[in-house]
PDB file of C-alpha atoms and ligand atoms in Angstrom:
ATOM      1  CA  MET A 853     110.307 109.278 122.972  1.00 84.00           C
ATOM      2  CA  ASN A 854     112.981 107.441 120.808  1.00 90.00           C
ATOM      3  CA  LYS A 855     113.747 108.171 117.254  1.00 93.00           C
ATOM      4  CA  THR A 856     114.818 105.162 115.249  1.00 96.00           C
ATOM      5  CA  ARG A 857     116.085 104.928 111.705  1.00 97.00           C
ATOM      6  CA  VAL A 858     114.447 101.588 110.381  1.00 97.00           C
ATOM      7  CA  ILE A 859     115.143 101.296 106.712  1.00 98.00           C
ATOM      8  CA  ALA A 860     116.005 103.398 103.537  1.00 97.00           C
ATOM      9  CA  LEU A 861     113.001 104.677 101.761  1.00 97.00           C
ATOM     10  CA  ASP A 862     113.893 102.856  98.590  1.00 96.00           C
ATOM     11  CA  GLU A 863     113.853  99.575 100.373  1.00 97.00           C
ATOM     12  CA  LEU A 864     110.094  99.779 100.603  1.00 97.00           C
ATOM     13  CA  ALA A 865     108.206 100.052  97.447  1.00 97.00           C
ATOM     14  CA  ASP A 866     104.936 102.041  97.132  1.00 96.00           C
ATOM     15  CA  GLY A 867     102.149  99.960  98.123  1.00 96.00           C
ATOM     16  CA  ALA A 868     104.166  97.349  99.948  1.00 97.00           C
ATOM     17  CA  MET A 869     104.621  96.325 103.473  1.00 97.00           C
ATOM     18  CA  LYS A 870     107.891  95.361 105.349  1.00 98.00           C
ATOM     19  CA  THR A 871     108.548  94.281 108.892  1.00 98.00           C
ATOM     20  CA  VAL A 872     111.389  96.161 110.794  1.00 98.00           C
ATOM     21  CA  ARG A 873     112.414  96.043 114.425  1.00 96.00           C
ATOM     22  CA  ALA A 874     112.446  99.276 116.555  1.00 95.00           C
ATOM     23  CA  ALA A 875     112.939  99.611 120.263  1.00 90.00           C
ATOM     24  CA  GLY A 876     112.524  95.895 120.936  1.00 94.00           C
ATOM     25  CA  ARG A 877     109.404  95.709 118.918  1.00 95.00           C
ATOM     26  CA  ASP A 878     108.385  94.147 115.540  1.00 97.00           C
ATOM     27  CA  LEU A 879     106.635  96.881 113.421  1.00 98.00           C
ATOM     28  CA  LEU A 880     104.984  96.540 110.277  1.00 98.00           C
ATOM     29  CA  LEU A 881     105.611  99.566 107.765  1.00 98.00           C
ATOM     30  CA  VAL A 882     103.224 100.258 104.851  1.00 98.00           C
ATOM     31  CA  ARG A 883     104.300 102.704 102.237  1.00 97.00           C
ATOM     32  CA  ARG A 884     101.717 104.694 100.403  1.00 95.00           C
ATOM     33  CA  GLY A 885     103.424 107.300  98.125  1.00 93.00           C
ATOM     34  CA  ASP A 886     105.604 109.648 100.106  1.00 92.00           C
ATOM     35  CA  LYS A 887     104.085 108.584 103.455  1.00 96.00           C
ATOM     36  CA  VAL A 888     105.080 105.625 105.556  1.00 98.00           C
ATOM     37  CA  TYR A 889     102.924 104.063 108.315  1.00 98.00           C
ATOM     38  CA  ALA A 890     104.097 102.011 111.179  1.00 98.00           C
ATOM     39  CA  ILE A 891     101.764  99.740 113.339  1.00 98.00           C
ATOM     40  CA  ARG A 892     102.678  96.932 115.785  1.00 98.00           C
ATOM     41  CA  ASP A 893     103.100  93.624 113.872  1.00 98.00           C
ATOM     42  CA  ILE A 894     100.844  91.480 116.290  1.00 98.00           C
ATOM     43  CA  CYS A 895      96.994  91.059 115.894  1.00 98.00           C
ATOM     44  CA  ILE A 896      95.348  91.955 119.211  1.00 97.00           C
ATOM     45  CA  HIS A 897      92.969  88.993 118.528  1.00 97.00           C
ATOM     46  CA  GLN A 898      95.295  85.951 119.060  1.00 98.00           C
ATOM     47  CA  GLY A 899      98.758  87.186 118.185  1.00 98.00           C
ATOM     48  CA  ALA A 900      99.243  86.445 114.506  1.00 98.00           C
ATOM     49  CA  ARG A 901     101.791  88.347 112.697  1.00 98.00           C
ATOM     50  CA  LEU A 902     100.005  91.002 110.561  1.00 98.00           C
ATOM     51  CA  SER A 903     102.856  90.910 108.117  1.00 98.00           C
ATOM     52  CA  ASP A 904     101.678  87.521 107.181  1.00 98.00           C
ATOM     53  CA  GLY A 905      98.289  88.950 106.083  1.00 98.00           C
ATOM     54  CA  VAL A 906      97.325  90.974 102.967  1.00 97.00           C
ATOM     55  CA  LEU A 907      97.293  94.653 102.390  1.00 97.00           C
ATOM     56  CA  THR A 908      93.909  95.256 100.921  1.00 96.00           C
ATOM     57  CA  CYS A 909      90.814  97.659 101.281  1.00 95.00           C
ATOM     58  CA  THR A 910      87.347  97.763 102.713  1.00 92.00           C
ATOM     59  CA  ARG A 911      84.322  97.196 100.654  1.00 89.00           C
ATOM     60  CA  ARG A 912      80.759  98.406 101.273  1.00 88.00           C
ATOM     61  CA  GLY A 913      77.852  97.676  99.368  1.00 87.00           C
ATOM     62  CA  GLY A 914      76.646  99.885  96.552  1.00 82.00           C
ATOM     63  CA  ARG A 915      73.700  98.953  94.440  1.00 89.00           C
ATOM     64  CA  VAL A 916      72.515  95.364  94.201  1.00 91.00           C
ATOM     65  CA  GLY A 917      75.523  93.226  93.008  1.00 89.00           C
ATOM     66  CA  GLU A 918      77.985  96.127  93.448  1.00 91.00           C
ATOM     67  CA  TYR A 919      80.805  96.570  96.045  1.00 90.00           C
ATOM     68  CA  VAL A 920      82.525  99.894  96.389  1.00 93.00           C
ATOM     69  CA  ALA A 921      86.359  99.722  97.513  1.00 93.00           C
ATOM     70  CA  GLU A 922      87.397 102.141  99.976  1.00 93.00           C
ATOM     71  CA  LYS A 923      90.649 102.841 101.744  1.00 94.00           C
ATOM     72  CA  VAL A 924      92.568 101.133  99.198  1.00 93.00           C
ATOM     73  CA  GLY A 925      96.079  99.942 100.160  1.00 94.00           C
ATOM     74  CA  ARG A 926      95.256 101.172 103.830  1.00 96.00           C
ATOM     75  CA  ILE A 927      93.862  98.035 105.306  1.00 97.00           C
ATOM     76  CA  VAL A 928      95.889  95.042 106.704  1.00 98.00           C
ATOM     77  CA  ARG A 929      93.920  91.740 106.840  1.00 97.00           C
ATOM     78  CA  CYS A 930      95.176  89.432 109.584  1.00 98.00           C
ATOM     79  CA  PRO A 931      95.884  85.819 108.094  1.00 98.00           C
ATOM     80  CA  TRP A 932      94.272  83.869 110.831  1.00 98.00           C
ATOM     81  CA  HIS A 933      90.629  85.073 111.350  1.00 97.00           C
ATOM     82  CA  ASN A 934      90.532  88.253 109.001  1.00 97.00           C
ATOM     83  CA  TRP A 935      90.336  90.991 111.373  1.00 97.00           C
ATOM     84  CA  GLU A 936      91.117  94.164 109.627  1.00 97.00           C
ATOM     85  CA  TYR A 937      93.142  97.165 110.586  1.00 98.00           C
ATOM     86  CA  ASP A 938      93.650 100.594 109.204  1.00 98.00           C
ATOM     87  CA  VAL A 939      97.382 101.351 108.942  1.00 98.00           C
ATOM     88  CA  GLU A 940      96.830 105.014 109.326  1.00 96.00           C
ATOM     89  CA  SER A 941      95.659 104.763 112.865  1.00 97.00           C
ATOM     90  CA  GLY A 942      95.905 101.114 113.889  1.00 98.00           C
ATOM     91  CA  ALA A 943      92.166 101.011 114.539  1.00 98.00           C
ATOM     92  CA  CYS A 944      90.509  97.512 113.879  1.00 98.00           C
ATOM     93  CA  LEU A 945      87.537  98.017 111.626  1.00 95.00           C
ATOM     94  CA  HIS A 946      84.963  96.087 113.620  1.00 90.00           C
ATOM     95  CA  ASP A 947      85.442  98.236 116.607  1.00 93.00           C
ATOM     96  CA  PRO A 948      87.672 101.144 115.816  1.00 90.00           C
ATOM     97  CA  GLU A 949      87.018 103.211 119.035  1.00 93.00           C
ATOM     98  CA  LYS A 950      87.952 100.447 121.292  1.00 95.00           C
ATOM     99  CA  ALA A 951      90.077  97.832 119.334  1.00 97.00           C
ATOM    100  CA  ARG A 952      93.580  98.819 117.786  1.00 97.00           C
ATOM    101  CA  VAL A 953      97.163  97.821 117.439  1.00 98.00           C
ATOM    102  CA  ALA A 954      99.731 100.368 118.481  1.00 98.00           C
ATOM    103  CA  SER A 955     100.523 102.816 115.707  1.00 98.00           C
ATOM    104  CA  TYR A 956     103.752 105.005 115.640  1.00 97.00           C
ATOM    105  CA  ASP A 957     104.596 108.446 114.033  1.00 97.00           C
ATOM    106  CA  THR A 958     107.001 108.097 111.204  1.00 97.00           C
ATOM    107  CA  TYR A 959     108.861 110.544 108.988  1.00 95.00           C
ATOM    108  CA  ILE A 960     111.305 110.665 106.230  1.00 97.00           C
ATOM    109  CA  GLU A 961     114.563 112.237 106.360  1.00 95.00           C
ATOM    110  CA  ASP A 962     117.753 112.088 104.205  1.00 94.00           C
ATOM    111  CA  GLY A 963     116.200 109.074 102.160  1.00 95.00           C
ATOM    112  CA  ALA A 964     115.471 107.068 105.361  1.00 97.00           C
ATOM    113  CA  VAL A 965     112.376 106.023 107.298  1.00 97.00           C
ATOM    114  CA  TRP A 966     112.416 107.096 111.003  1.00 97.00           C
ATOM    115  CA  VAL A 967     109.978 105.791 113.559  1.00 97.00           C
ATOM    116  CA  MET A 968     109.215 107.343 116.967  1.00 96.00           C
ATOM    117  CA  THR A 969     108.735 104.780 119.606  1.00 91.00           C
TER     118      THR A 969
HETATM  119  S1  FES B1001      94.702  86.339 115.204  1.00 63.50           S
HETATM  120 FE1  FES B1001      94.307  87.937 114.058  1.00 63.50          FE
HETATM  121  S2  FES B1001      92.148  87.780 113.574  1.00 63.50           S
HETATM  122 FE2  FES B1001      92.649  86.221 115.028  1.00 63.50          FE
END
């Protein structure tokens, strides 16, 4: 397993996402507070760049006319056909047990973001 320094932590604002390259792969980083998540930047459906999508949330129905937002800031929606992925695991929301993009462990050290590939 390789350890790669990808960016300084202050290059990625809280709630933002950014593409980096590590070990020959394009990865999408998402920062949530002091934690940074890394997933492969290619949708498993037809190959769109997830970094061209939006960082959003899931919604479930509450009472009539009401939607409840969940996993706020954790969901990346693909720009082509709206498949959604949880950045914490890479799981695709419509079939989380079978469909996922690769996800990578990250950690922060000396003010930098490191990815294990
Ligand atoms: S390419 Fe991502 S949903 Fe189709």
